[in-house]
Short mmCIF file of C-alpha atoms in Angstrom, two decimals:
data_model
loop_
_atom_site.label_atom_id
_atom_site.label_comp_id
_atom_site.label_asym_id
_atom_site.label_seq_id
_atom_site.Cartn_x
_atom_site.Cartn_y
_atom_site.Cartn_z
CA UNK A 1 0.61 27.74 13.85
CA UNK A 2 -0.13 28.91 17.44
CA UNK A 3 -0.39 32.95 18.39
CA UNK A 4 -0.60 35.41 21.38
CA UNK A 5 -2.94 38.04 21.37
CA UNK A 6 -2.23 41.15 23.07
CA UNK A 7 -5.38 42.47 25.22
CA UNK A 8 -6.36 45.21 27.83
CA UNK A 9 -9.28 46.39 29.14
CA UNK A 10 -10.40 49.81 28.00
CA UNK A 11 -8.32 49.39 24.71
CA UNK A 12 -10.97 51.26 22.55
CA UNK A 13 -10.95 48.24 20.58
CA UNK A 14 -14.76 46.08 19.97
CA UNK A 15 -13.02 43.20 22.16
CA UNK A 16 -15.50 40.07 23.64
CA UNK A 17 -12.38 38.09 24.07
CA UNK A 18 -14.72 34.59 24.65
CA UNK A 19 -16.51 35.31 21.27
CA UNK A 20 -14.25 37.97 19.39
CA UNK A 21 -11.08 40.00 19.46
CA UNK A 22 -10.68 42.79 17.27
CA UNK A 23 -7.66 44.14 15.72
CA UNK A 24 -6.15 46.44 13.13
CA UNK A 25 -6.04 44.90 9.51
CA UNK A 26 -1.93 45.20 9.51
CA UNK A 27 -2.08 42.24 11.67
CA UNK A 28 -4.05 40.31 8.95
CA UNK A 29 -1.26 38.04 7.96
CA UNK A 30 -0.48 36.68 11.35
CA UNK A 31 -4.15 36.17 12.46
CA UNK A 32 -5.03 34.71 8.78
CA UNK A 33 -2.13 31.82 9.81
CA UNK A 34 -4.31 30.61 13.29
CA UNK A 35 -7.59 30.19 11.76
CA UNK A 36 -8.30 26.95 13.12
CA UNK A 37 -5.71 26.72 15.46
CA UNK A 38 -4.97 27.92 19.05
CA UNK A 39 -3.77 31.48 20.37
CA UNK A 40 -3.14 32.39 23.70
CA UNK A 41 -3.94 35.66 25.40
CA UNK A 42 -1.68 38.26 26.94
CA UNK A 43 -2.69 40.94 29.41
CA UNK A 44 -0.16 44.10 28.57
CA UNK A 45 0.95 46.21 31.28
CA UNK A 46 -1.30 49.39 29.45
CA UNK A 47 -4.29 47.58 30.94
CA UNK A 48 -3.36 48.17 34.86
CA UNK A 49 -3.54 43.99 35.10
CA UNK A 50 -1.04 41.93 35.76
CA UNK A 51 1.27 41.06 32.81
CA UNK A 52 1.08 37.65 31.59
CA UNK A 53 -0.65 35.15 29.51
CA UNK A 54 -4.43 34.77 31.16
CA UNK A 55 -6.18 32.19 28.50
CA UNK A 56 -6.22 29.95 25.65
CA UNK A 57 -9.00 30.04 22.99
CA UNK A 58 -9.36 28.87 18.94
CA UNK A 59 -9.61 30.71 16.27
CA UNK A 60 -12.57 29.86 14.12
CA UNK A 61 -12.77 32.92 11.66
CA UNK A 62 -11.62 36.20 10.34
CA UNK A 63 -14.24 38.78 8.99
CA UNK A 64 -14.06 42.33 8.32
CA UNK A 65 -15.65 45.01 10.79
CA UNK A 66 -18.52 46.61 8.96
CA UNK A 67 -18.17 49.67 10.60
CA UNK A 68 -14.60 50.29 10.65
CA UNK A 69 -12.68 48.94 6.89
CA UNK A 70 -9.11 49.31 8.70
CA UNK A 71 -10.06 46.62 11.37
CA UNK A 72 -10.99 43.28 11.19
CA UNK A 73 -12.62 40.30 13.98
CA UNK A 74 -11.21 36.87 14.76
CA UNK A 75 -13.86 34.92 16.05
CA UNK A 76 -13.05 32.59 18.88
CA UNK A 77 -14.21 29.45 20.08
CA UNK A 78 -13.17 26.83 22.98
CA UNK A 79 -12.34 29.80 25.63
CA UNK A 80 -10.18 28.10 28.14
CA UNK A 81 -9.18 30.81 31.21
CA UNK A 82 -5.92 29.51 32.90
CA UNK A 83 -5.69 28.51 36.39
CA UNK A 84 -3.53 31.53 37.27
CA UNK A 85 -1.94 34.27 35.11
CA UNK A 86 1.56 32.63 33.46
CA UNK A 87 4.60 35.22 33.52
CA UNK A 88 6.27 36.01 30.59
CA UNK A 89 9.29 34.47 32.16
CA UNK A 90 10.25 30.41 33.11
CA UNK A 91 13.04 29.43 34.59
CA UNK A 92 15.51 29.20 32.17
CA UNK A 93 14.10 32.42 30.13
CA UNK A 94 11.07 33.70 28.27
CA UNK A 95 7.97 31.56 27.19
CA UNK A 96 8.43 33.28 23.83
CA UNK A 97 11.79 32.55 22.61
CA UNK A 98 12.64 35.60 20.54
CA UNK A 99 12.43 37.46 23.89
CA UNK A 100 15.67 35.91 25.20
CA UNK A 101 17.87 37.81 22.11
CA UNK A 102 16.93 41.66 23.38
CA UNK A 103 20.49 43.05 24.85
CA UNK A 104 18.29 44.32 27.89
CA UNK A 105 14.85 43.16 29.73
CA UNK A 106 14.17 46.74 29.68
CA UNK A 107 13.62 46.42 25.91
CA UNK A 108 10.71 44.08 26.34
CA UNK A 109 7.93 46.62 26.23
CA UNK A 110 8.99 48.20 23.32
CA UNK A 111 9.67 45.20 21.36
CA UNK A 112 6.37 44.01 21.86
CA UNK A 113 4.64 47.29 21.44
CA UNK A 114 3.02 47.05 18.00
CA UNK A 115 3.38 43.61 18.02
CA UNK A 116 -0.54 42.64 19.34
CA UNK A 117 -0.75 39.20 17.53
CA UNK A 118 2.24 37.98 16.69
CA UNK A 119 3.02 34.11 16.16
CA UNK A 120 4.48 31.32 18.17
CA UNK A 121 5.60 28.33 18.22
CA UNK A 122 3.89 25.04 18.55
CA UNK A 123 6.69 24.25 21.51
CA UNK A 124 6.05 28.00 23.33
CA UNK A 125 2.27 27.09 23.27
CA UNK A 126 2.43 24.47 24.79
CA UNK A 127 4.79 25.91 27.82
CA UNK A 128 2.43 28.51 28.14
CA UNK A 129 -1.02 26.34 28.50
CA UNK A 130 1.15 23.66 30.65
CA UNK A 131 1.90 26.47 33.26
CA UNK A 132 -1.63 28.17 32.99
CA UNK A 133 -2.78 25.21 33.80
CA UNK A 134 -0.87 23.07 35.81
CA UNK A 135 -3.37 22.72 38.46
CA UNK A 136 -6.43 21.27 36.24
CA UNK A 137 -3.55 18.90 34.44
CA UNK A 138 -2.73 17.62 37.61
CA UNK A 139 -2.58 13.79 38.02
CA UNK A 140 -4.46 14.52 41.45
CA UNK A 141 -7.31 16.15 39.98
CA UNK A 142 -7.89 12.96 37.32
CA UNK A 143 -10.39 11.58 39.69
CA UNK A 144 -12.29 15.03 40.49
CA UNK A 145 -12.48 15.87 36.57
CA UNK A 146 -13.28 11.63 35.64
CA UNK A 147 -10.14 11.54 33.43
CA UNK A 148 -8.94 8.27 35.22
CA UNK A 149 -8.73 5.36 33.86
CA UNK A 150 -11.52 4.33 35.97
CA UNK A 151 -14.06 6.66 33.59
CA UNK A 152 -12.91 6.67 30.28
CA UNK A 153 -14.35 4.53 27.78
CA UNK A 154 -12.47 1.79 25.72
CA UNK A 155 -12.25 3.69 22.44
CA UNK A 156 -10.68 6.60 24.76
CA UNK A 157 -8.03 3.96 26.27
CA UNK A 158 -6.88 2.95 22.98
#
């Protein structure tokens, strides 16, 4: 299972996004179902940035906040920022698919709105990371990065 978590600066909340993101324990189920696996972030609009998914990271753990029994830390590993912020919007609709059945766009706020990790498909993921980062997955940047066929090993080739 893949996820997006919600984030902002100046959201009160204990967040080091690269090592930890904290969140109320109501969203236990959903962040329980990553462990191990990838999440996207999203900036909201509360945080003054611009709206849109910003960066990939894994989940490596849940563990309770000592201080504060109603909230809880994933801890994150593999911190990947994207190239450039991805809109919640492609061509052809949303990145997350169960934004394309609201009756109005102007519902999209409010839907989300208590909705700060919430899961996604393996297929949305993958949009999302694809866009973010379109220009390090570029063919033409192969050479620059060594991922040619020139520098990878045998076992790699195979």
């Amino acid at each position: 299972m893949k996820a997006v978590f919600d984030s902002r600066p100046g959201s009160g909340y204990d967040d080091e996004i690269q090592s930890r993101y904290h969140f109320p324990n109501r969203y236990l189920p959903e962040a329980r179902t990553v462990v191990g696996d990838w999440i996207v972030y999203r900036a909201t609009r509360r945080g003054g940035a611009r709206i849109g998914y910003f960066t990939a990271a894994r989940v490596i753990g849940i563990e309770p906040d000592p201080a504060r029994s109603s909230h809880s830390y994933a801890r994150m590993a593999d911190f990947l920022p994207f190239d450039e912020i991805v809109p919640l919007e492609r061509p052809g609709g949303f990145h997350e698919r169960q934004l394309e059945y609201l009756p109005k766009r102007s519902l999209i706020g409010r839907t989300l709105q208590g909705r700060s990790v919430r899961v996604i498909t393996d297929i949305e993921f993958g949009d999302i990371v694809r866009t973010g980062l379109k220009e390090t997955l570029s063919p033409a940047n192969a050479v620059r990065l060594e991922l040619d066929p020139a520098h990878l090993d045998s076992d790699t080739l195979a």
